Amino acid sequence: LPFAFEVIRRFPPVAGFASWDRRTNQHVLIDLLMASLDERGDGWGPSAREFRLRPMAEYHKKGVAWADQATVAGDNAHPFTRACPAKDLSIRMVVGFLRTFLRRGGQRCWRSTQRPSEIEINGYGSTTVALRHVC
């Protein structure tokens, strides 16, 4: 599970969380991608930009990918909660992909349709990559 959490921390499926104050018409965008790379002491520290497995307690304490901090009274169904309703689904998808990848031979049995130099990942999107099973 730490591997799945680290994948999601480094490459969050949702890069930003928008909100509007209807009274002032102020628009705020919380950059979840940058928060996941916060190198400050109360963030992920100097290793924030590295892919490093961490204790699960650290992911629960510092993680913002699903906006758990926006849950009202621990109730995801509360009308003012703004936490991700698909947190469990996203974790299951990453774990399911990794299980299938490893059970079907891992890196030696899969080839990308693109060369690494053709793949781009940034805060706004990424190149679509298809994997082909070759074993």
PDB file of C-alpha atoms in Angstrom:
ATOM      1  CA  LEU A   1       0.000   0.000   0.000  1.00  0.00           C
ATOM      2  CA  PRO A   2       2.794   2.553   0.631  1.00  0.00           C
ATOM      3  CA  PHE A   3       3.829   2.145  -3.025  1.00  0.00           C
ATOM      4  CA  ALA A   4       0.325   3.057  -4.204  1.00  0.00           C
ATOM      5  CA  PHE A   5       0.214   6.068  -1.873  1.00  0.00           C
ATOM      6  CA  GLU A   6       3.611   7.258  -3.114  1.00  0.00           C
ATOM      7  CA  VAL A   7       2.497   6.943  -6.752  1.00  0.00           C
ATOM      8  CA  ILE A   8      -0.575   9.029  -5.970  1.00  0.00           C
ATOM      9  CA  ARG A   9       1.449  11.555  -3.918  1.00  0.00           C
ATOM     10  CA  ARG A  10       3.928  12.122  -6.738  1.00  0.00           C
ATOM     11  CA  PHE A  11       1.385  11.973  -9.575  1.00  0.00           C
ATOM     12  CA  PRO A  12      -2.006  12.984  -8.139  1.00  0.00           C
ATOM     13  CA  PRO A  13      -4.917  12.290 -10.491  1.00  0.00           C
ATOM     14  CA  VAL A  14      -6.393  15.703  -9.632  1.00  0.00           C
ATOM     15  CA  ALA A  15      -3.871  18.543  -9.715  1.00  0.00           C
ATOM     16  CA  GLY A  16      -6.068  21.293  -8.300  1.00  0.00           C
ATOM     17  CA  PHE A  17      -9.156  21.964  -6.247  1.00  0.00           C
ATOM     18  CA  ALA A  18     -11.182  25.057  -7.111  1.00  0.00           C
ATOM     19  CA  SER A  19     -13.589  26.991  -4.924  1.00  0.00           C
ATOM     20  CA  TRP A  20     -15.529  30.228  -5.269  1.00  0.00           C
ATOM     21  CA  ASP A  21     -16.732  32.666  -2.650  1.00  0.00           C
ATOM     22  CA  ARG A  22     -20.151  33.614  -4.029  1.00  0.00           C
ATOM     23  CA  ARG A  23     -20.366  36.778  -1.933  1.00  0.00           C
ATOM     24  CA  THR A  24     -17.063  38.276  -3.138  1.00  0.00           C
ATOM     25  CA  ASN A  25     -16.820  36.313  -6.416  1.00  0.00           C
ATOM     26  CA  GLN A  26     -13.270  35.387  -5.412  1.00  0.00           C
ATOM     27  CA  HIS A  27     -11.876  32.289  -7.102  1.00  0.00           C
ATOM     28  CA  VAL A  28      -9.266  30.198  -5.285  1.00  0.00           C
ATOM     29  CA  LEU A  29      -7.362  27.234  -6.686  1.00  0.00           C
ATOM     30  CA  ILE A  30      -5.585  24.944  -4.241  1.00  0.00           C
ATOM     31  CA  ASP A  31      -2.663  23.346  -6.072  1.00  0.00           C
ATOM     32  CA  LEU A  32      -2.634  19.753  -4.806  1.00  0.00           C
ATOM     33  CA  LEU A  33       0.285  18.812  -7.054  1.00  0.00           C
ATOM     34  CA  MET A  34       2.546  21.489  -5.577  1.00  0.00           C
ATOM     35  CA  ALA A  35       1.383  20.680  -2.036  1.00  0.00           C
ATOM     36  CA  SER A  36       2.523  17.095  -2.654  1.00  0.00           C
ATOM     37  CA  LEU A  37       5.990  18.433  -3.463  1.00  0.00           C
ATOM     38  CA  ASP A  38       6.263  20.787  -0.459  1.00  0.00           C
ATOM     39  CA  GLU A  39       9.880  20.611   0.783  1.00  0.00           C
ATOM     40  CA  ARG A  40       9.278  22.540   3.994  1.00  0.00           C
ATOM     41  CA  GLY A  41       9.640  20.757   7.323  1.00  0.00           C
ATOM     42  CA  ASP A  42       5.892  20.564   7.870  1.00  0.00           C
ATOM     43  CA  GLY A  43       5.498  19.283   4.300  1.00  0.00           C
ATOM     44  CA  TRP A  44       7.335  16.286   2.841  1.00  0.00           C
ATOM     45  CA  GLY A  45      10.791  17.668   3.638  1.00  0.00           C
ATOM     46  CA  PRO A  46      13.913  17.724   1.442  1.00  0.00           C
ATOM     47  CA  SER A  47      12.989  14.388  -0.173  1.00  0.00           C
ATOM     48  CA  ALA A  48       9.604  15.679  -1.421  1.00  0.00           C
ATOM     49  CA  ARG A  49      10.619  15.442  -5.089  1.00  0.00           C
ATOM     50  CA  GLU A  50      11.997  11.918  -4.712  1.00  0.00           C
ATOM     51  CA  PHE A  51       9.998   8.733  -5.138  1.00  0.00           C
ATOM     52  CA  ARG A  52      10.490   7.314  -1.646  1.00  0.00           C
ATOM     53  CA  LEU A  53       8.280   4.910   0.296  1.00  0.00           C
ATOM     54  CA  ARG A  54       7.273   6.428   3.613  1.00  0.00           C
ATOM     55  CA  PRO A  55       5.436   5.139   6.687  1.00  0.00           C
ATOM     56  CA  MET A  56       1.661   5.047   6.172  1.00  0.00           C
ATOM     57  CA  ALA A  57       1.238   7.391   9.142  1.00  0.00           C
ATOM     58  CA  GLU A  58       3.162  10.059   7.210  1.00  0.00           C
ATOM     59  CA  TYR A  59       0.846   9.734   4.189  1.00  0.00           C
ATOM     60  CA  HIS A  60      -2.191  10.063   6.459  1.00  0.00           C
ATOM     61  CA  LYS A  61      -0.739  13.091   8.276  1.00  0.00           C
ATOM     62  CA  LYS A  62       0.646  15.038   5.304  1.00  0.00           C
ATOM     63  CA  GLY A  63      -1.315  13.833   2.288  1.00  0.00           C
ATOM     64  CA  VAL A  64      -3.645  16.272   0.554  1.00  0.00           C
ATOM     65  CA  ALA A  65      -4.387  14.377  -2.672  1.00  0.00           C
ATOM     66  CA  TRP A  66      -7.965  13.586  -1.637  1.00  0.00           C
ATOM     67  CA  ALA A  67      -8.605  16.753   0.391  1.00  0.00           C
ATOM     68  CA  ASP A  68      -9.412  14.726   3.514  1.00  0.00           C
ATOM     69  CA  GLN A  69      -8.956  17.945   5.490  1.00  0.00           C
ATOM     70  CA  ALA A  70     -12.128  19.245   3.804  1.00  0.00           C
ATOM     71  CA  THR A  71     -14.318  16.610   5.476  1.00  0.00           C
ATOM     72  CA  VAL A  72     -16.900  18.029   7.890  1.00  0.00           C
ATOM     73  CA  ALA A  73     -17.173  16.119  11.183  1.00  0.00           C
ATOM     74  CA  GLY A  74     -15.600  13.026   9.579  1.00  0.00           C
ATOM     75  CA  ASP A  75     -18.670  12.619   7.367  1.00  0.00           C
ATOM     76  CA  ASN A  76     -17.973  12.389   3.630  1.00  0.00           C
ATOM     77  CA  ALA A  77     -21.740  12.620   2.990  1.00  0.00           C
ATOM     78  CA  HIS A  78     -22.097  15.958   4.834  1.00  0.00           C
ATOM     79  CA  PRO A  79     -23.371  18.630   2.397  1.00  0.00           C
ATOM     80  CA  PHE A  80     -20.411  20.952   3.160  1.00  0.00           C
ATOM     81  CA  THR A  81     -17.746  18.258   2.814  1.00  0.00           C
ATOM     82  CA  ARG A  82     -15.430  18.854  -0.125  1.00  0.00           C
ATOM     83  CA  ALA A  83     -13.237  15.772   0.200  1.00  0.00           C
ATOM     84  CA  CYS A  84     -12.812  13.442  -2.761  1.00  0.00           C
ATOM     85  CA  PRO A  85     -15.768  11.054  -2.997  1.00  0.00           C
ATOM     86  CA  ALA A  86     -13.679   8.580  -5.017  1.00  0.00           C
ATOM     87  CA  LYS A  87     -10.686   8.163  -2.688  1.00  0.00           C
ATOM     88  CA  ASP A  88     -11.235   4.437  -2.149  1.00  0.00           C
ATOM     89  CA  LEU A  89     -11.847   3.909  -5.859  1.00  0.00           C
ATOM     90  CA  SER A  90      -8.626   5.691  -6.857  1.00  0.00           C
ATOM     91  CA  ILE A  91      -6.546   3.640  -4.407  1.00  0.00           C
ATOM     92  CA  ARG A  92      -8.146   0.414  -5.645  1.00  0.00           C
ATOM     93  CA  MET A  93      -7.438   1.377  -9.257  1.00  0.00           C
ATOM     94  CA  VAL A  94      -3.724   1.984  -8.596  1.00  0.00           C
ATOM     95  CA  VAL A  95      -3.403  -1.206  -6.531  1.00  0.00           C
ATOM     96  CA  GLY A  96      -5.295  -3.210  -9.194  1.00  0.00           C
ATOM     97  CA  PHE A  97      -3.061  -1.888 -11.962  1.00  0.00           C
ATOM     98  CA  LEU A  98       0.116  -2.654 -10.017  1.00  0.00           C
ATOM     99  CA  ARG A  99      -1.067  -6.175  -9.101  1.00  0.00           C
ATOM    100  CA  THR A 100      -1.881  -6.987 -12.728  1.00  0.00           C
ATOM    101  CA  PHE A 101       1.388  -5.484 -13.939  1.00  0.00           C
ATOM    102  CA  LEU A 102       3.424  -7.572 -11.500  1.00  0.00           C
ATOM    103  CA  ARG A 103       1.404 -10.802 -11.850  1.00  0.00           C
ATOM    104  CA  ARG A 104       1.792 -10.674 -15.620  1.00  0.00           C
ATOM    105  CA  GLY A 105       5.590 -10.455 -15.544  1.00  0.00           C
ATOM    106  CA  GLY A 106       6.411  -6.943 -14.391  1.00  0.00           C
ATOM    107  CA  GLN A 107       8.703  -4.693 -16.375  1.00  0.00           C
ATOM    108  CA  ARG A 108      10.224  -7.498 -18.479  1.00  0.00           C
ATOM    109  CA  CYS A 109       6.805  -8.380 -19.964  1.00  0.00           C
ATOM    110  CA  TRP A 110       5.423  -4.950 -20.792  1.00  0.00           C
ATOM    111  CA  ARG A 111       6.397  -2.406 -23.450  1.00  0.00           C
ATOM    112  CA  SER A 112       5.217   1.155 -23.808  1.00  0.00           C
ATOM    113  CA  THR A 113       3.890   2.463 -27.095  1.00  0.00           C
ATOM    114  CA  GLN A 114       6.143   5.514 -26.584  1.00  0.00           C
ATOM    115  CA  ARG A 115       9.836   5.933 -25.905  1.00  0.00           C
ATOM    116  CA  PRO A 116      10.624   7.555 -22.531  1.00  0.00           C
ATOM    117  CA  SER A 117      11.765  10.720 -24.336  1.00  0.00           C
ATOM    118  CA  GLU A 118       8.254  11.035 -25.840  1.00  0.00           C
ATOM    119  CA  ILE A 119       6.462  10.940 -22.471  1.00  0.00           C
ATOM    120  CA  GLU A 120       5.685  14.180 -20.681  1.00  0.00           C
ATOM    121  CA  ILE A 121       4.137  14.532 -17.234  1.00  0.00           C
ATOM    122  CA  ASN A 122       3.435  17.887 -15.614  1.00  0.00           C
ATOM    123  CA  GLY A 123       0.884  19.564 -13.371  1.00  0.00           C
ATOM    124  CA  TYR A 124      -1.635  20.002 -16.173  1.00  0.00           C
ATOM    125  CA  GLY A 125      -1.602  16.666 -17.941  1.00  0.00           C
ATOM    126  CA  SER A 126       0.434  13.864 -19.355  1.00  0.00           C
ATOM    127  CA  THR A 127       1.080  11.970 -22.537  1.00  0.00           C
ATOM    128  CA  THR A 128      -1.269   9.049 -23.047  1.00  0.00           C
ATOM    129  CA  VAL A 129       0.757   5.876 -22.680  1.00  0.00           C
ATOM    130  CA  ALA A 130      -0.420   2.422 -23.640  1.00  0.00           C
ATOM    131  CA  LEU A 131       1.302  -0.690 -22.363  1.00  0.00           C
ATOM    132  CA  ARG A 132       1.474  -3.808 -24.503  1.00  0.00           C
ATOM    133  CA  HIS A 133       1.920  -7.248 -22.882  1.00  0.00           C
ATOM    134  CA  VAL A 134       4.741  -9.082 -24.728  1.00  0.00           C
ATOM    135  CA  CYS A 135       5.231 -12.312 -22.710  1.00  0.00           C
TER     136      CYS A 135
END
